[in-house]
């Protein structure tokens, strides 16, 4: 039996222990319980500033899912919540899918805060896990800043072992930058997503989803608001990603898969130009879900509950924003997708169509090296006006061949005929036209029909056609978004950029570009630009590979022109601005391409993070090359897949590091004029394995670390 003194001491100890957990006692001594049932996506925080942060929760009572959910938010500088800086009630609205964002203001700089939400039902109180967040240092504070950056976390058939490793390291981070592809809009795209019963996304309203493809290659993509909400809800049921969000504030920007792969504005690309994919409502649905589920403040909200429905969506969206972390860092988070134009080479570009006629090509010729001038004046670049009366027979044959091919690609005869009329006209490359006529003649001769005369290059003007840039088929990504001939594409880019007064590559839009240039001239020690796609140039230079038998393949190719490589003139203009204004300690960080790069692009350091889970660039290149008919023992497969790292390294003189087959994240610490970056990498073969049930040592053994120092515009591997 306790005496009075011992009894009091015992009770005090019990209260102290209870208060130190998320299931401790509230101010009215009512016990709280684990609220996972009512907070299925846990909590998260984002957009930390010196005096504010955004806190997020999704609260729903599954026994009354059609009702709004009243919750209580507590914020404290103490993990025990012994004293509160905020204690306030809010409502998670059905209209917002029960998602609630709260902007908390009047906070202290560089301070760690703890927060939790509570839901009461049936006389019981249920609480979330305890979240931890941190505000930014005050302007001018001379302190080191440490953060992680990552991208591309496909959920289907994959596990978040990289996030688990970050948790295991327990880095003292100020924040995490997520560079895009937070969710993937498809539920089973066979080109890159693996299946399985345990890691799938099921739409609550599948009838509203967008069906893409046919037969065994058919899959569904999010389309309605409920579809996009399902993506976020499913992903955030993962316990590992919940813990990462509970521990660190995130700064998030979207890329393409939050809406649609390789998108530009409200346009998708699944059909590769077979039909228009302008999808305004779908784009707006994707943005509404993003604003509901991501803890960001892109509207300069006042304190309190934020209304996702009030956040402007396309075409009035603005998600680019900047952050200041003391003296050390100005972070400019750019939006690459919203304002950009279409890819320079349309997916449905007719290979023979002349994109740069003789008059425009003549502008560039005098400034080109003599061997290049000679090449561009050769018969390879000759073209004719196919609309000329003397070419009527050839035009009819070309249009007929187009219609036949287009119908084979799935178009109706009417659709194919309309497209043939729009593409097979005007300037047409003889290099391509005569190949088509030769193929037609082969069939005609076999059918004992007279051959169609080929067209002569004698006296013909010279120009650049899409075929010269690698476009071989009517519809497809090769020669449009991927694998384009670099030197011809660069010339095409430069000439059309000038002729359009920059409109062809107005990637950021004029307002955002002016904003970005202002950020680059900030007085902070480091000016880091967050770009969802990589600034690193990815080139396969096969021009000196004698074992490649096809002459058309012995050239230098851009791997992806959905990246900044696709707008080379604008890219160089932006880098030239950095040089011309003598911007010190500028840097670009990016993701999207599922590979790790470290390069110096025109003297500006550029770091690209690998994917958290999504198929590595080496895996995707392997599928593409094999699908194009090149066996693993072929020279093309060797240079593009087997030796991918070596090929990319050799083709870019500024490249300092390439790793195309591992997943992970990057941790960066800024100390004065020195930045230290560490890549934490796990082989892509491990992404389908769930390490959450394994020991810390088993997971740690799968990771390697690669360190770099960035100083005075130079990247040094340590």
mmCIF file with all atom_site columns, C-alpha atoms in Angstrom, residues 182-333:
data_model
loop_
_atom_site.group_PDB
_atom_site.id
_atom_site.type_symbol
_atom_site.label_atom_id
_atom_site.label_alt_id
_atom_site.label_comp_id
_atom_site.label_asym_id
_atom_site.label_entity_id
_atom_site.label_seq_id
_atom_site.pdbx_PDB_ins_code
_atom_site.Cartn_x
_atom_site.Cartn_y
_atom_site.Cartn_z
_atom_site.occupancy
_atom_site.B_iso_or_equiv
_atom_site.pdbx_formal_charge
_atom_site.auth_seq_id
_atom_site.auth_comp_id
_atom_site.auth_asym_id
_atom_site.auth_atom_id
_atom_site.pdbx_PDB_model_num
ATOM 1   C CA . UNK A 1 182 ? 4.901   12.619 -56.586 1.00 0.00 ? 182 UNK A CA 1
ATOM 2   C CA . UNK A 1 183 ? 2.205   10.318 -57.968 1.00 0.00 ? 183 UNK A CA 1
ATOM 3   C CA . UNK A 1 184 ? 1.897   8.464  -61.279 1.00 0.00 ? 184 UNK A CA 1
ATOM 4   C CA . UNK A 1 185 ? -1.372  8.954  -63.096 1.00 0.00 ? 185 UNK A CA 1
ATOM 5   C CA . UNK A 1 186 ? -1.541  5.454  -64.592 1.00 0.00 ? 186 UNK A CA 1
ATOM 6   C CA . UNK A 1 187 ? -2.615  2.221  -62.908 1.00 0.00 ? 187 UNK A CA 1
ATOM 7   C CA . UNK A 1 188 ? -0.626  -0.260 -64.979 1.00 0.00 ? 188 UNK A CA 1
ATOM 8   C CA . UNK A 1 189 ? 1.123   1.200  -68.007 1.00 0.00 ? 189 UNK A CA 1
ATOM 9   C CA . UNK A 1 190 ? 2.938   -1.889 -69.375 1.00 0.00 ? 190 UNK A CA 1
ATOM 10  C CA . UNK A 1 191 ? 5.783   0.237  -70.731 1.00 0.00 ? 191 UNK A CA 1
ATOM 11  C CA . UNK A 1 192 ? 7.136   0.870  -67.225 1.00 0.00 ? 192 UNK A CA 1
ATOM 12  C CA . UNK A 1 193 ? 4.819   -0.298 -64.431 1.00 0.00 ? 193 UNK A CA 1
ATOM 13  C CA . UNK A 1 194 ? 4.929   -3.779 -62.943 1.00 0.00 ? 194 UNK A CA 1
ATOM 14  C CA . UNK A 1 195 ? 1.852   -5.403 -61.496 1.00 0.00 ? 195 UNK A CA 1
ATOM 15  C CA . UNK A 1 196 ? 1.084   -7.256 -58.303 1.00 0.00 ? 196 UNK A CA 1
ATOM 16  C CA . UNK A 1 197 ? -1.794  -7.537 -55.877 1.00 0.00 ? 197 UNK A CA 1
ATOM 17  C CA . UNK A 1 198 ? -0.192  -5.731 -52.945 1.00 0.00 ? 198 UNK A CA 1
ATOM 18  C CA . UNK A 1 199 ? 0.968   -2.479 -54.545 1.00 0.00 ? 199 UNK A CA 1
ATOM 19  C CA . UNK A 1 200 ? -1.793  -1.357 -56.861 1.00 0.00 ? 200 UNK A CA 1
ATOM 20  C CA . UNK A 1 201 ? -4.025  1.652  -57.302 1.00 0.00 ? 201 UNK A CA 1
ATOM 21  C CA . UNK A 1 202 ? -7.735  0.975  -57.698 1.00 0.00 ? 202 UNK A CA 1
ATOM 22  C CA . UNK A 1 203 ? -9.992  3.810  -58.769 1.00 0.00 ? 203 UNK A CA 1
ATOM 23  C CA . UNK A 1 204 ? -13.144 4.236  -56.718 1.00 0.00 ? 204 UNK A CA 1
ATOM 24  C CA . UNK A 1 205 ? -14.880 5.362  -59.909 1.00 0.00 ? 205 UNK A CA 1
ATOM 25  C CA . UNK A 1 206 ? -13.138 3.329  -62.646 1.00 0.00 ? 206 UNK A CA 1
ATOM 26  C CA . UNK A 1 207 ? -15.821 4.237  -65.159 1.00 0.00 ? 207 UNK A CA 1
ATOM 27  C CA . UNK A 1 208 ? -14.553 7.832  -65.059 1.00 0.00 ? 208 UNK A CA 1
ATOM 28  C CA . UNK A 1 209 ? -10.928 6.898  -65.793 1.00 0.00 ? 209 UNK A CA 1
ATOM 29  C CA . UNK A 1 210 ? -9.254  7.372  -69.171 1.00 0.00 ? 210 UNK A CA 1
ATOM 30  C CA . UNK A 1 211 ? -8.619  4.139  -71.063 1.00 0.00 ? 211 UNK A CA 1
ATOM 31  C CA . UNK A 1 212 ? -5.376  4.181  -73.000 1.00 0.00 ? 212 UNK A CA 1
ATOM 32  C CA . UNK A 1 213 ? -4.283  1.601  -75.559 1.00 0.00 ? 213 UNK A CA 1
ATOM 33  C CA . UNK A 1 214 ? -5.940  -1.618 -76.654 1.00 0.00 ? 214 UNK A CA 1
ATOM 34  C CA . UNK A 1 215 ? -5.719  -5.320 -75.971 1.00 0.00 ? 215 UNK A CA 1
ATOM 35  C CA . UNK A 1 216 ? -3.043  -6.567 -73.600 1.00 0.00 ? 216 UNK A CA 1
ATOM 36  C CA . UNK A 1 217 ? -1.364  -3.162 -73.602 1.00 0.00 ? 217 UNK A CA 1
ATOM 37  C CA . UNK A 1 218 ? -4.452  -1.291 -72.441 1.00 0.00 ? 218 UNK A CA 1
ATOM 38  C CA . UNK A 1 219 ? -4.308  0.548  -69.131 1.00 0.00 ? 219 UNK A CA 1
ATOM 39  C CA . UNK A 1 220 ? -6.166  3.264  -67.286 1.00 0.00 ? 220 UNK A CA 1
ATOM 40  C CA . UNK A 1 221 ? -5.104  6.772  -66.386 1.00 0.00 ? 221 UNK A CA 1
ATOM 41  C CA . UNK A 1 222 ? -6.606  9.144  -63.854 1.00 0.00 ? 222 UNK A CA 1
ATOM 42  C CA . UNK A 1 223 ? -9.114  11.494 -65.389 1.00 0.00 ? 223 UNK A CA 1
ATOM 43  C CA . UNK A 1 224 ? -11.771 12.596 -62.905 1.00 0.00 ? 224 UNK A CA 1
ATOM 44  C CA . UNK A 1 225 ? -11.126 14.410 -59.642 1.00 0.00 ? 225 UNK A CA 1
ATOM 45  C CA . UNK A 1 226 ? -11.902 11.225 -57.719 1.00 0.00 ? 226 UNK A CA 1
ATOM 46  C CA . UNK A 1 227 ? -9.360  9.315  -59.841 1.00 0.00 ? 227 UNK A CA 1
ATOM 47  C CA . UNK A 1 228 ? -6.582  11.771 -59.010 1.00 0.00 ? 228 UNK A CA 1
ATOM 48  C CA . UNK A 1 229 ? -7.549  11.801 -55.332 1.00 0.00 ? 229 UNK A CA 1
ATOM 49  C CA . UNK A 1 230 ? -7.277  8.007  -55.308 1.00 0.00 ? 230 UNK A CA 1
ATOM 50  C CA . UNK A 1 231 ? -3.652  8.233  -56.421 1.00 0.00 ? 231 UNK A CA 1
ATOM 51  C CA . UNK A 1 232 ? -2.664  10.389 -53.450 1.00 0.00 ? 232 UNK A CA 1
ATOM 52  C CA . UNK A 1 233 ? -4.807  8.509  -50.937 1.00 0.00 ? 233 UNK A CA 1
ATOM 53  C CA . UNK A 1 234 ? -3.339  5.167  -51.947 1.00 0.00 ? 234 UNK A CA 1
ATOM 54  C CA . UNK A 1 235 ? 0.282   6.301  -51.984 1.00 0.00 ? 235 UNK A CA 1
ATOM 55  C CA . UNK A 1 236 ? -0.003  7.977  -48.601 1.00 0.00 ? 236 UNK A CA 1
ATOM 56  C CA . UNK A 1 237 ? -1.273  4.813  -46.924 1.00 0.00 ? 237 UNK A CA 1
ATOM 57  C CA . UNK A 1 238 ? 2.312   3.577  -47.170 1.00 0.00 ? 238 UNK A CA 1
ATOM 58  C CA . UNK A 1 239 ? 3.791   3.612  -43.658 1.00 0.00 ? 239 UNK A CA 1
ATOM 59  C CA . UNK A 1 240 ? 7.304   4.522  -44.769 1.00 0.00 ? 240 UNK A CA 1
ATOM 60  C CA . UNK A 1 241 ? 6.303   7.621  -46.686 1.00 0.00 ? 241 UNK A CA 1
ATOM 61  C CA . UNK A 1 242 ? 4.036   8.584  -43.799 1.00 0.00 ? 242 UNK A CA 1
ATOM 62  C CA . UNK A 1 243 ? 7.017   8.524  -41.454 1.00 0.00 ? 243 UNK A CA 1
ATOM 63  C CA . UNK A 1 244 ? 9.139   10.652 -43.791 1.00 0.00 ? 244 UNK A CA 1
ATOM 64  C CA . UNK A 1 245 ? 6.391   13.246 -43.959 1.00 0.00 ? 245 UNK A CA 1
ATOM 65  C CA . UNK A 1 246 ? 5.926   13.110 -40.192 1.00 0.00 ? 246 UNK A CA 1
ATOM 66  C CA . UNK A 1 247 ? 9.613   13.879 -39.708 1.00 0.00 ? 247 UNK A CA 1
ATOM 67  C CA . UNK A 1 248 ? 10.486  16.533 -42.313 1.00 0.00 ? 248 UNK A CA 1
ATOM 68  C CA . UNK A 1 249 ? 8.751   19.484 -43.996 1.00 0.00 ? 249 UNK A CA 1
ATOM 69  C CA . UNK A 1 250 ? 8.543   19.086 -47.785 1.00 0.00 ? 250 UNK A CA 1
ATOM 70  C CA . UNK A 1 251 ? 8.846   21.628 -50.589 1.00 0.00 ? 251 UNK A CA 1
ATOM 71  C CA . UNK A 1 252 ? 7.118   20.076 -53.602 1.00 0.00 ? 252 UNK A CA 1
ATOM 72  C CA . UNK A 1 253 ? 6.869   20.947 -57.281 1.00 0.00 ? 253 UNK A CA 1
ATOM 73  C CA . UNK A 1 254 ? 5.021   18.929 -59.895 1.00 0.00 ? 254 UNK A CA 1
ATOM 74  C CA . UNK A 1 255 ? 6.405   17.511 -63.101 1.00 0.00 ? 255 UNK A CA 1
ATOM 75  C CA . UNK A 1 256 ? 4.313   15.577 -65.625 1.00 0.00 ? 256 UNK A CA 1
ATOM 76  C CA . UNK A 1 257 ? 2.893   12.439 -63.976 1.00 0.00 ? 257 UNK A CA 1
ATOM 77  C CA . UNK A 1 258 ? 0.857   14.464 -61.495 1.00 0.00 ? 258 UNK A CA 1
ATOM 78  C CA . UNK A 1 259 ? -1.209  15.089 -64.634 1.00 0.00 ? 259 UNK A CA 1
ATOM 79  C CA . UNK A 1 260 ? -0.007  13.100 -67.660 1.00 0.00 ? 260 UNK A CA 1
ATOM 80  C CA . UNK A 1 261 ? 3.278   11.730 -69.001 1.00 0.00 ? 261 UNK A CA 1
ATOM 81  C CA . UNK A 1 262 ? 5.419   14.194 -71.004 1.00 0.00 ? 262 UNK A CA 1
ATOM 82  C CA . UNK A 1 263 ? 2.622   16.735 -70.783 1.00 0.00 ? 263 UNK A CA 1
ATOM 83  C CA . UNK A 1 264 ? 2.780   20.377 -71.828 1.00 0.00 ? 264 UNK A CA 1
ATOM 84  C CA . UNK A 1 265 ? 0.157   22.698 -70.410 1.00 0.00 ? 265 UNK A CA 1
ATOM 85  C CA . UNK A 1 266 ? -3.180  20.829 -70.534 1.00 0.00 ? 266 UNK A CA 1
ATOM 86  C CA . UNK A 1 267 ? -2.030  18.459 -73.300 1.00 0.00 ? 267 UNK A CA 1
ATOM 87  C CA . UNK A 1 268 ? -1.330  14.746 -72.875 1.00 0.00 ? 268 UNK A CA 1
ATOM 88  C CA . UNK A 1 269 ? 0.818   12.626 -75.205 1.00 0.00 ? 269 UNK A CA 1
ATOM 89  C CA . UNK A 1 270 ? -0.507  9.047  -74.962 1.00 0.00 ? 270 UNK A CA 1
ATOM 90  C CA . UNK A 1 271 ? -1.662  8.989  -78.597 1.00 0.00 ? 271 UNK A CA 1
ATOM 91  C CA . UNK A 1 272 ? 1.597   10.345 -80.019 1.00 0.00 ? 272 UNK A CA 1
ATOM 92  C CA . UNK A 1 273 ? -0.204  12.778 -82.284 1.00 0.00 ? 273 UNK A CA 1
ATOM 93  C CA . UNK A 1 274 ? -2.868  10.407 -83.652 1.00 0.00 ? 274 UNK A CA 1
ATOM 94  C CA . UNK A 1 275 ? -5.448  12.842 -82.281 1.00 0.00 ? 275 UNK A CA 1
ATOM 95  C CA . UNK A 1 276 ? -5.569  15.985 -80.179 1.00 0.00 ? 276 UNK A CA 1
ATOM 96  C CA . UNK A 1 277 ? -5.106  15.368 -76.456 1.00 0.00 ? 277 UNK A CA 1
ATOM 97  C CA . UNK A 1 278 ? -6.089  18.787 -75.181 1.00 0.00 ? 278 UNK A CA 1
ATOM 98  C CA . UNK A 1 279 ? -7.667  17.854 -71.821 1.00 0.00 ? 279 UNK A CA 1
ATOM 99  C CA . UNK A 1 280 ? -8.437  21.015 -69.897 1.00 0.00 ? 280 UNK A CA 1
ATOM 100 C CA . UNK A 1 281 ? -10.884 19.535 -67.385 1.00 0.00 ? 281 UNK A CA 1
ATOM 101 C CA . UNK A 1 282 ? -8.569  16.619 -66.686 1.00 0.00 ? 282 UNK A CA 1
ATOM 102 C CA . UNK A 1 283 ? -5.683  19.023 -66.110 1.00 0.00 ? 283 UNK A CA 1
ATOM 103 C CA . UNK A 1 284 ? -7.776  21.079 -63.701 1.00 0.00 ? 284 UNK A CA 1
ATOM 104 C CA . UNK A 1 285 ? -8.835  17.935 -61.819 1.00 0.00 ? 285 UNK A CA 1
ATOM 105 C CA . UNK A 1 286 ? -5.212  16.917 -61.410 1.00 0.00 ? 286 UNK A CA 1
ATOM 106 C CA . UNK A 1 287 ? -4.274  20.320 -60.022 1.00 0.00 ? 287 UNK A CA 1
ATOM 107 C CA . UNK A 1 288 ? -7.214  20.408 -57.605 1.00 0.00 ? 288 UNK A CA 1
ATOM 108 C CA . UNK A 1 289 ? -6.159  17.044 -56.132 1.00 0.00 ? 289 UNK A CA 1
ATOM 109 C CA . UNK A 1 290 ? -2.536  18.227 -55.924 1.00 0.00 ? 290 UNK A CA 1
ATOM 110 C CA . UNK A 1 291 ? -3.580  21.326 -53.994 1.00 0.00 ? 291 UNK A CA 1
ATOM 111 C CA . UNK A 1 292 ? -5.716  19.218 -51.651 1.00 0.00 ? 292 UNK A CA 1
ATOM 112 C CA . UNK A 1 293 ? -3.028  16.665 -50.812 1.00 0.00 ? 293 UNK A CA 1
ATOM 113 C CA . UNK A 1 294 ? 0.264   18.589 -50.985 1.00 0.00 ? 294 UNK A CA 1
ATOM 114 C CA . UNK A 1 295 ? 1.151   20.912 -48.053 1.00 0.00 ? 295 UNK A CA 1
ATOM 115 C CA . UNK A 1 296 ? 2.086   23.940 -50.100 1.00 0.00 ? 296 UNK A CA 1
ATOM 116 C CA . UNK A 1 297 ? 1.079   27.578 -50.036 1.00 0.00 ? 297 UNK A CA 1
ATOM 117 C CA . UNK A 1 298 ? 1.010   28.963 -53.560 1.00 0.00 ? 298 UNK A CA 1
ATOM 118 C CA . UNK A 1 299 ? -1.573  31.680 -52.887 1.00 0.00 ? 299 UNK A CA 1
ATOM 119 C CA . UNK A 1 300 ? 0.050   33.598 -50.005 1.00 0.00 ? 300 UNK A CA 1
ATOM 120 C CA . UNK A 1 301 ? -2.726  32.427 -47.722 1.00 0.00 ? 301 UNK A CA 1
ATOM 121 C CA . UNK A 1 302 ? -3.544  34.052 -44.430 1.00 0.00 ? 302 UNK A CA 1
ATOM 122 C CA . UNK A 1 303 ? -3.206  32.040 -41.241 1.00 0.00 ? 303 UNK A CA 1
ATOM 123 C CA . UNK A 1 304 ? -5.712  29.268 -40.613 1.00 0.00 ? 304 UNK A CA 1
ATOM 124 C CA . UNK A 1 305 ? -7.475  26.727 -42.797 1.00 0.00 ? 305 UNK A CA 1
ATOM 125 C CA . UNK A 1 306 ? -6.593  26.970 -46.481 1.00 0.00 ? 306 UNK A CA 1
ATOM 126 C CA . UNK A 1 307 ? -9.215  26.402 -49.161 1.00 0.00 ? 307 UNK A CA 1
ATOM 127 C CA . UNK A 1 308 ? -7.884  24.188 -51.994 1.00 0.00 ? 308 UNK A CA 1
ATOM 128 C CA . UNK A 1 309 ? -10.953 25.036 -54.049 1.00 0.00 ? 309 UNK A CA 1
ATOM 129 C CA . UNK A 1 310 ? -9.874  28.686 -54.031 1.00 0.00 ? 310 UNK A CA 1
ATOM 130 C CA . UNK A 1 311 ? -6.414  27.948 -55.453 1.00 0.00 ? 311 UNK A CA 1
ATOM 131 C CA . UNK A 1 312 ? -6.424  28.970 -59.148 1.00 0.00 ? 312 UNK A CA 1
ATOM 132 C CA . UNK A 1 313 ? -6.050  26.094 -61.596 1.00 0.00 ? 313 UNK A CA 1
ATOM 133 C CA . UNK A 1 314 ? -4.930  26.055 -65.207 1.00 0.00 ? 314 UNK A CA 1
ATOM 134 C CA . UNK A 1 315 ? -4.629  28.436 -67.011 1.00 0.00 ? 315 UNK A CA 1
ATOM 135 C CA . UNK A 1 316 ? -4.311  30.676 -63.948 1.00 0.00 ? 316 UNK A CA 1
ATOM 136 C CA . UNK A 1 317 ? -2.068  28.374 -61.922 1.00 0.00 ? 317 UNK A CA 1
ATOM 137 C CA . UNK A 1 318 ? 1.043   29.641 -60.229 1.00 0.00 ? 318 UNK A CA 1
ATOM 138 C CA . UNK A 1 319 ? 3.068   27.084 -58.285 1.00 0.00 ? 319 UNK A CA 1
ATOM 139 C CA . UNK A 1 320 ? 6.530   28.542 -58.851 1.00 0.00 ? 320 UNK A CA 1
ATOM 140 C CA . UNK A 1 321 ? 7.714   30.185 -55.648 1.00 0.00 ? 321 UNK A CA 1
ATOM 141 C CA . UNK A 1 322 ? 10.888  31.013 -53.761 1.00 0.00 ? 322 UNK A CA 1
ATOM 142 C CA . UNK A 1 323 ? 12.224  30.380 -50.269 1.00 0.00 ? 323 UNK A CA 1
ATOM 143 C CA . UNK A 1 324 ? 14.994  31.950 -48.243 1.00 0.00 ? 324 UNK A CA 1
ATOM 144 C CA . UNK A 1 325 ? 16.995  30.015 -45.687 1.00 0.00 ? 325 UNK A CA 1
ATOM 145 C CA . UNK A 1 326 ? 19.090  32.589 -43.911 1.00 0.00 ? 326 UNK A CA 1
ATOM 146 C CA . UNK A 1 327 ? 22.182  33.950 -45.575 1.00 0.00 ? 327 UNK A CA 1
ATOM 147 C CA . UNK A 1 328 ? 23.011  30.572 -47.069 1.00 0.00 ? 328 UNK A CA 1
ATOM 148 C CA . UNK A 1 329 ? 20.260  29.880 -49.575 1.00 0.00 ? 329 UNK A CA 1
ATOM 149 C CA . UNK A 1 330 ? 17.784  31.348 -52.003 1.00 0.00 ? 330 UNK A CA 1
ATOM 150 C CA . UNK A 1 331 ? 15.728  28.433 -53.343 1.00 0.00 ? 331 UNK A CA 1
ATOM 151 C CA . UNK A 1 332 ? 13.808  29.137 -56.560 1.00 0.00 ? 332 UNK A CA 1
ATOM 152 C CA . UNK A 1 333 ? 11.224  26.435 -57.253 1.00 0.00 ? 333 UNK A CA 1
#
